[in-house]
Short mmCIF file of C-alpha atoms and ligand atoms in Angstrom, two decimals:
data_model
loop_
_atom_site.label_atom_id
_atom_site.label_comp_id
_atom_site.label_asym_id
_atom_site.label_seq_id
_atom_site.Cartn_x
_atom_site.Cartn_y
_atom_site.Cartn_z
CA MET A 1 -16.74 -5.67 32.10
CA THR A 2 -13.88 -6.98 30.61
CA ARG A 3 -11.91 -4.88 27.65
CA LYS A 4 -12.10 -6.95 24.24
CA ILE A 5 -11.20 -6.75 21.17
CA GLU A 6 -13.23 -9.37 18.00
CA VAL A 7 -11.71 -9.91 14.73
CA HIS A 8 -13.96 -10.49 11.17
CA PHE A 9 -12.52 -11.49 8.97
CA LEU A 10 -15.77 -10.69 6.91
CA PRO A 11 -18.66 -9.31 7.50
CA GLU A 12 -21.05 -13.21 6.79
CA LEU A 13 -18.97 -14.01 9.92
CA VAL A 14 -20.35 -12.25 12.09
CA ALA A 15 -24.53 -10.98 12.45
CA SER A 16 -26.02 -7.14 12.21
CA GLU A 17 -27.42 -8.10 16.46
CA SER A 18 -23.55 -8.49 17.64
CA LEU A 19 -21.74 -5.81 16.55
CA ARG A 20 -25.04 -4.28 18.43
CA GLY A 21 -23.96 -1.15 20.71
CA ALA A 22 -20.15 -1.73 19.31
CA THR A 23 -17.53 0.53 17.90
CA VAL A 24 -16.89 -0.95 14.96
CA VAL A 25 -13.43 -0.51 12.00
CA VAL A 26 -14.64 -1.26 8.87
CA ILE A 27 -11.11 -2.14 7.31
CA ASP A 28 -10.81 -2.16 3.21
CA VAL A 29 -7.40 -1.70 2.71
CA LEU A 30 -7.63 -2.20 -0.73
CA ARG A 31 -8.84 0.17 -1.62
CA ALA A 32 -12.65 1.54 0.10
CA SER A 33 -11.80 2.67 3.61
CA THR A 34 -7.85 4.51 2.42
CA THR A 35 -9.92 6.43 -0.67
CA ILE A 36 -12.68 7.66 1.79
CA ALA A 37 -9.79 8.20 4.18
CA GLN A 38 -8.03 10.16 1.00
CA ALA A 39 -11.52 12.04 -0.13
CA LEU A 40 -11.36 13.28 3.83
CA ALA A 41 -7.99 14.65 4.00
CA ALA A 42 -8.77 16.18 0.75
CA GLY A 43 -11.55 17.84 1.76
CA ALA A 44 -14.12 16.81 0.86
CA LYS A 45 -17.66 17.56 2.68
CA GLU A 46 -18.57 13.64 3.14
CA VAL A 47 -18.54 10.59 1.88
CA VAL A 48 -21.89 9.23 1.59
CA PRO A 49 -21.94 4.99 0.53
CA PHE A 50 -23.97 3.36 -1.28
CA ARG A 51 -24.89 -0.37 -1.50
CA ASP A 52 -25.80 0.37 -5.96
CA VAL A 53 -24.98 2.02 -8.29
CA ASP A 54 -28.88 2.77 -9.17
CA ALA A 55 -29.37 4.06 -5.68
CA THR A 56 -26.62 6.12 -6.06
CA ARG A 57 -27.54 7.66 -9.08
CA ARG A 58 -30.85 8.44 -7.88
CA HIS A 59 -29.51 10.82 -5.21
CA SER A 60 -28.10 12.10 -6.97
CA GLU A 61 -30.66 13.54 -8.95
CA SER A 62 -31.77 15.71 -6.10
CA LEU A 63 -28.50 17.43 -6.19
CA PRO A 64 -26.97 20.84 -7.95
CA ARG A 65 -24.13 18.72 -10.24
CA GLU A 66 -21.39 21.44 -8.93
CA SER A 67 -22.22 20.29 -5.35
CA TYR A 68 -21.47 16.17 -6.42
CA VAL A 69 -19.01 14.35 -7.25
CA LEU A 70 -19.82 10.63 -8.78
CA GLY A 71 -16.88 7.50 -7.19
CA GLY A 72 -16.27 3.95 -6.61
CA GLU A 73 -16.02 0.50 -8.87
CA ARG A 74 -16.97 -2.32 -9.76
CA GLY A 75 -14.63 -4.70 -10.70
CA GLY A 76 -12.08 -2.29 -9.98
CA VAL A 77 -12.62 -0.22 -12.36
CA MET A 78 -14.83 3.60 -12.35
CA ILE A 79 -18.36 3.01 -13.49
CA ASP A 80 -20.09 3.90 -16.70
CA LEU A 81 -20.95 8.36 -15.89
CA PHE A 82 -19.10 8.52 -13.26
CA ASP A 83 -16.60 10.99 -11.48
CA LEU A 84 -13.53 9.31 -10.59
CA GLY A 85 -12.73 5.06 -9.82
CA ASN A 86 -11.52 3.88 -6.64
CA SER A 87 -7.70 5.12 -6.57
CA PRO A 88 -6.63 6.77 -3.66
CA ALA A 89 -4.97 9.72 -6.38
CA GLU A 90 -7.97 10.62 -7.61
CA TYR A 91 -9.08 12.11 -4.32
CA THR A 92 -7.75 15.49 -4.63
CA PRO A 93 -8.61 18.87 -3.16
CA GLU A 94 -9.00 19.28 -6.93
CA SER A 95 -11.47 16.91 -7.27
CA VAL A 96 -13.56 16.90 -4.71
CA GLY A 97 -12.38 20.50 -2.40
CA GLY A 98 -16.10 21.00 -0.39
CA ARG A 99 -18.26 18.98 -2.62
CA SER A 100 -19.67 15.53 -1.72
CA VAL A 101 -18.27 12.03 -2.88
CA LEU A 102 -21.25 10.26 -3.57
CA PHE A 103 -19.41 6.23 -3.33
CA THR A 104 -20.09 3.33 -3.70
CA THR A 105 -17.89 -0.25 -4.43
CA THR A 106 -18.31 -3.91 -4.46
CA ASN A 107 -16.70 -4.93 -1.16
CA GLY A 108 -16.26 -2.41 1.87
CA THR A 109 -19.95 -0.13 0.73
CA LYS A 110 -21.53 -3.42 1.81
CA ALA A 111 -19.53 -4.08 4.61
CA LEU A 112 -20.57 -0.41 5.91
CA GLU A 113 -24.22 -2.10 5.70
CA ARG A 114 -23.65 -4.79 8.22
CA CYS A 115 -22.75 -2.34 11.29
CA ARG A 116 -26.02 -0.10 11.30
CA GLU A 117 -27.15 -1.31 14.97
CA ALA A 118 -23.20 -0.13 15.98
CA TYR A 119 -22.31 2.56 19.45
CA ARG A 120 -19.69 4.20 16.25
CA VAL A 121 -18.17 2.74 12.89
CA LEU A 122 -14.97 4.48 12.19
CA ILE A 123 -13.56 3.88 8.63
CA GLY A 124 -9.85 2.11 8.96
CA ALA A 125 -6.64 1.71 6.60
CA ALA A 126 -3.33 1.83 7.57
CA VAL A 127 -2.97 4.72 6.05
CA ASN A 128 -4.72 6.23 9.28
CA LEU A 129 -3.15 3.93 11.28
CA ALA A 130 -2.25 5.51 14.72
CA ALA A 131 -5.10 7.59 14.49
CA VAL A 132 -7.54 4.86 14.47
CA CYS A 133 -5.90 3.43 17.61
CA GLU A 134 -6.19 6.76 19.93
CA SER A 135 -9.31 7.72 18.83
CA LEU A 136 -10.33 3.99 20.08
CA GLY A 137 -9.00 4.98 23.50
CA GLU A 138 -10.32 2.52 26.32
CA THR A 139 -13.09 1.29 24.23
CA LEU A 140 -14.11 -1.60 25.78
CA ASN A 141 -15.92 -3.04 22.83
CA ILE A 142 -13.77 -3.41 19.59
CA GLN A 143 -14.83 -4.10 16.56
CA LEU A 144 -13.02 -5.05 13.60
CA LEU A 145 -14.33 -6.51 10.65
CA CYS A 146 -12.55 -6.69 7.51
CA ALA A 147 -14.65 -6.34 4.68
CA GLY A 148 -12.81 -9.37 2.04
CA THR A 149 -13.51 -10.04 -1.67
CA ALA A 150 -16.50 -10.63 -2.72
CA GLY A 151 -16.91 -13.50 0.10
CA GLU A 152 -13.14 -14.45 0.67
CA VAL A 153 -10.94 -13.73 3.02
CA THR A 154 -8.07 -10.65 1.62
CA ARG A 155 -4.44 -10.94 3.28
CA GLU A 156 -3.67 -6.89 3.30
CA ASP A 157 -7.59 -6.54 5.89
CA VAL A 158 -6.69 -9.24 8.08
CA LEU A 159 -2.58 -7.54 8.82
CA LEU A 160 -4.85 -4.08 9.51
CA ALA A 161 -6.70 -5.99 11.24
CA GLY A 162 -3.37 -7.19 12.93
CA ALA A 163 -1.59 -4.37 13.45
CA ILE A 164 -4.98 -2.11 15.29
CA ALA A 165 -5.65 -5.34 17.27
CA TYR A 166 -1.26 -5.00 18.02
CA GLN A 167 -1.32 -1.11 18.98
CA LEU A 168 -4.03 -1.81 22.33
CA SER A 169 -3.30 -5.07 22.90
CA ARG A 170 0.35 -5.05 23.65
CA HIS A 171 -0.26 -2.72 26.91
CA ASP A 172 -3.09 -4.37 28.20
CA GLU A 173 -2.40 -8.15 29.28
CA GLY A 174 -5.92 -7.75 30.64
CA ILE A 175 -7.29 -7.56 27.04
CA GLU A 176 -10.13 -10.47 25.51
CA LEU A 177 -9.02 -11.72 21.96
CA ASN A 178 -11.18 -14.00 19.57
CA ASP A 179 -9.12 -16.07 17.87
CA SER A 180 -9.22 -14.72 15.03
CA ALA A 181 -7.76 -11.24 16.57
CA GLN A 182 -4.86 -13.71 18.09
CA ILE A 183 -4.29 -14.69 13.90
CA ALA A 184 -4.17 -11.17 12.89
CA ILE A 185 -1.85 -10.31 15.40
CA ALA A 186 0.69 -13.03 15.21
CA GLY A 187 0.16 -12.43 10.82
CA TRP A 188 0.59 -8.29 11.06
CA ARG A 189 4.07 -9.47 14.14
CA ASN A 190 5.51 -11.55 11.08
CA ILE A 191 5.26 -8.69 8.53
CA VAL A 192 7.29 -6.23 10.85
CA ALA A 193 9.47 -8.49 12.43
CA ARG A 194 9.76 -9.47 8.68
CA ALA A 195 10.30 -5.75 8.03
CA VAL A 196 13.23 -5.45 10.44
CA GLY A 197 15.19 -8.03 8.73
CA ALA A 198 15.31 -6.80 5.64
CA GLY A 199 16.18 -3.49 7.15
CA LYS A 200 12.92 -2.27 5.61
CA SER A 201 10.58 0.42 6.72
CA VAL A 202 7.58 -1.69 7.76
CA SER A 203 5.41 0.43 4.54
CA ASP A 204 7.63 -0.19 2.32
CA HIS A 205 7.42 -4.17 2.68
CA LEU A 206 3.87 -3.63 3.76
CA ALA A 207 3.68 -2.86 -0.29
CA ALA A 208 5.91 -5.38 -1.67
CA GLU A 209 3.67 -8.10 0.91
CA PHE A 210 0.35 -6.23 -1.05
CA ARG A 211 1.25 -7.56 -3.90
CA ALA A 212 0.90 -10.85 -3.44
CA THR A 213 -2.61 -10.44 -1.32
CA ARG A 214 -5.93 -11.27 -2.86
CA GLY A 215 -6.50 -7.51 -2.95
CA GLY A 216 -3.46 -6.41 -4.88
CA ARG A 217 -2.95 -9.64 -7.15
CA ASN A 218 -6.30 -7.97 -8.56
CA LEU A 219 -4.84 -4.45 -8.29
CA LEU A 220 -2.20 -5.43 -10.49
CA GLN A 221 -4.17 -7.25 -13.04
CA ILE A 222 -5.92 -4.16 -14.05
CA GLY A 223 -3.05 -1.47 -14.04
CA HIS A 224 -3.88 -0.08 -10.22
CA GLY A 225 -0.03 -1.26 -8.93
CA ASP A 226 0.44 2.74 -7.89
CA ASP A 227 -2.19 2.06 -5.44
CA LEU A 228 -0.73 -0.89 -3.60
CA THR A 229 2.42 2.35 -2.82
CA LEU A 230 -0.43 4.86 -1.37
CA ALA A 231 -1.89 2.22 0.24
CA SER A 232 0.35 1.42 2.78
CA ARG A 233 1.70 4.62 3.67
CA ILE A 234 1.35 3.99 7.58
CA ASP A 235 -0.30 7.34 9.05
CA SER A 236 0.53 9.43 5.97
CA LEU A 237 -2.88 10.31 7.69
CA ALA A 238 -3.96 11.82 11.03
CA ILE A 239 -7.43 11.39 10.59
CA VAL A 240 -10.19 9.22 11.45
CA PRO A 241 -13.27 9.14 8.79
CA GLU A 242 -17.28 8.53 11.38
CA LEU A 243 -20.03 7.47 9.64
CA ASP A 244 -23.26 9.45 10.93
CA LEU A 245 -25.31 6.24 11.79
CA GLN A 246 -28.12 8.43 12.24
CA ASN A 247 -27.93 10.49 8.41
CA TRP A 248 -25.45 7.45 6.90
CA ARG A 249 -22.72 9.98 5.95
CA ILE A 250 -19.15 9.59 5.93
CA GLY A 251 -17.23 12.93 8.12
CA LEU A 252 -14.42 13.75 9.82
CA PRO A 253 -15.42 14.36 13.70
C1 LIG B 301 -14.46 -2.41 -2.64
O1 LIG B 301 -15.50 -2.24 -1.76
O2 LIG B 301 -14.59 -3.80 -3.59
C2 LIG B 301 -12.35 -2.75 -3.44
O3 LIG B 301 -12.88 -1.51 -2.25
C3 LIG B 301 -12.24 -2.70 -4.62
C4 LIG B 301 -11.11 -1.54 -5.13
O4 LIG B 301 -11.07 -1.96 -4.77
O5 LIG B 301 -11.58 -1.28 -5.66
#
């Protein structure tokens, strides 16, 4: 079988059945996938993703209060009576260490639902780019799934998909790339070239670019500009969150 990488700019653009048996990387750079990685790096026991707020609350009712925190957002802001929002900086050893994070976000946790038939589901962000690429190793069927925002494509997710696709394909001429993967790679290479041209690190350049993306503009508008800097720190975390499809929880393998 030929090795392939397919990028999907939105969950709506790929049927669940098309992801059957594949290794999927779910990408929501601003901010769900960055925050999930940060929560686990900070020592959370697991991140349990929920599609909606009510289901998150209902699940929590059966658990001892000290065993979990409620995290996530609607409209980018913390949900009423939740413990934490969706800023990666909120997820520290003090706030989540040893506890389950019951987590719901507008687009990121919805994208995970699309992967129920996948073989493996990883969480990808700029902060764990190299670790994700290493974990994908020689995988034959790689699907990079961008979460987008409310059914619209977001450039930050496409750029990260391009970064992963570029890393994996640059020494493998035989690899098959769908058109979206080729578009994403061109976008990422442009970012790297412009960072080099400006004498900046790619992370610094990426933070500046995020300010102009759809997700970035939303966050600036609601006062979460600092998250753009954290989310652009390429390879600051050497971990790969993975969704346990049987038990529907994200942890570190
Ligand atoms: C989402 O899952 O919709 C995002 O992570 C939204 C956000 O930036 O909080």
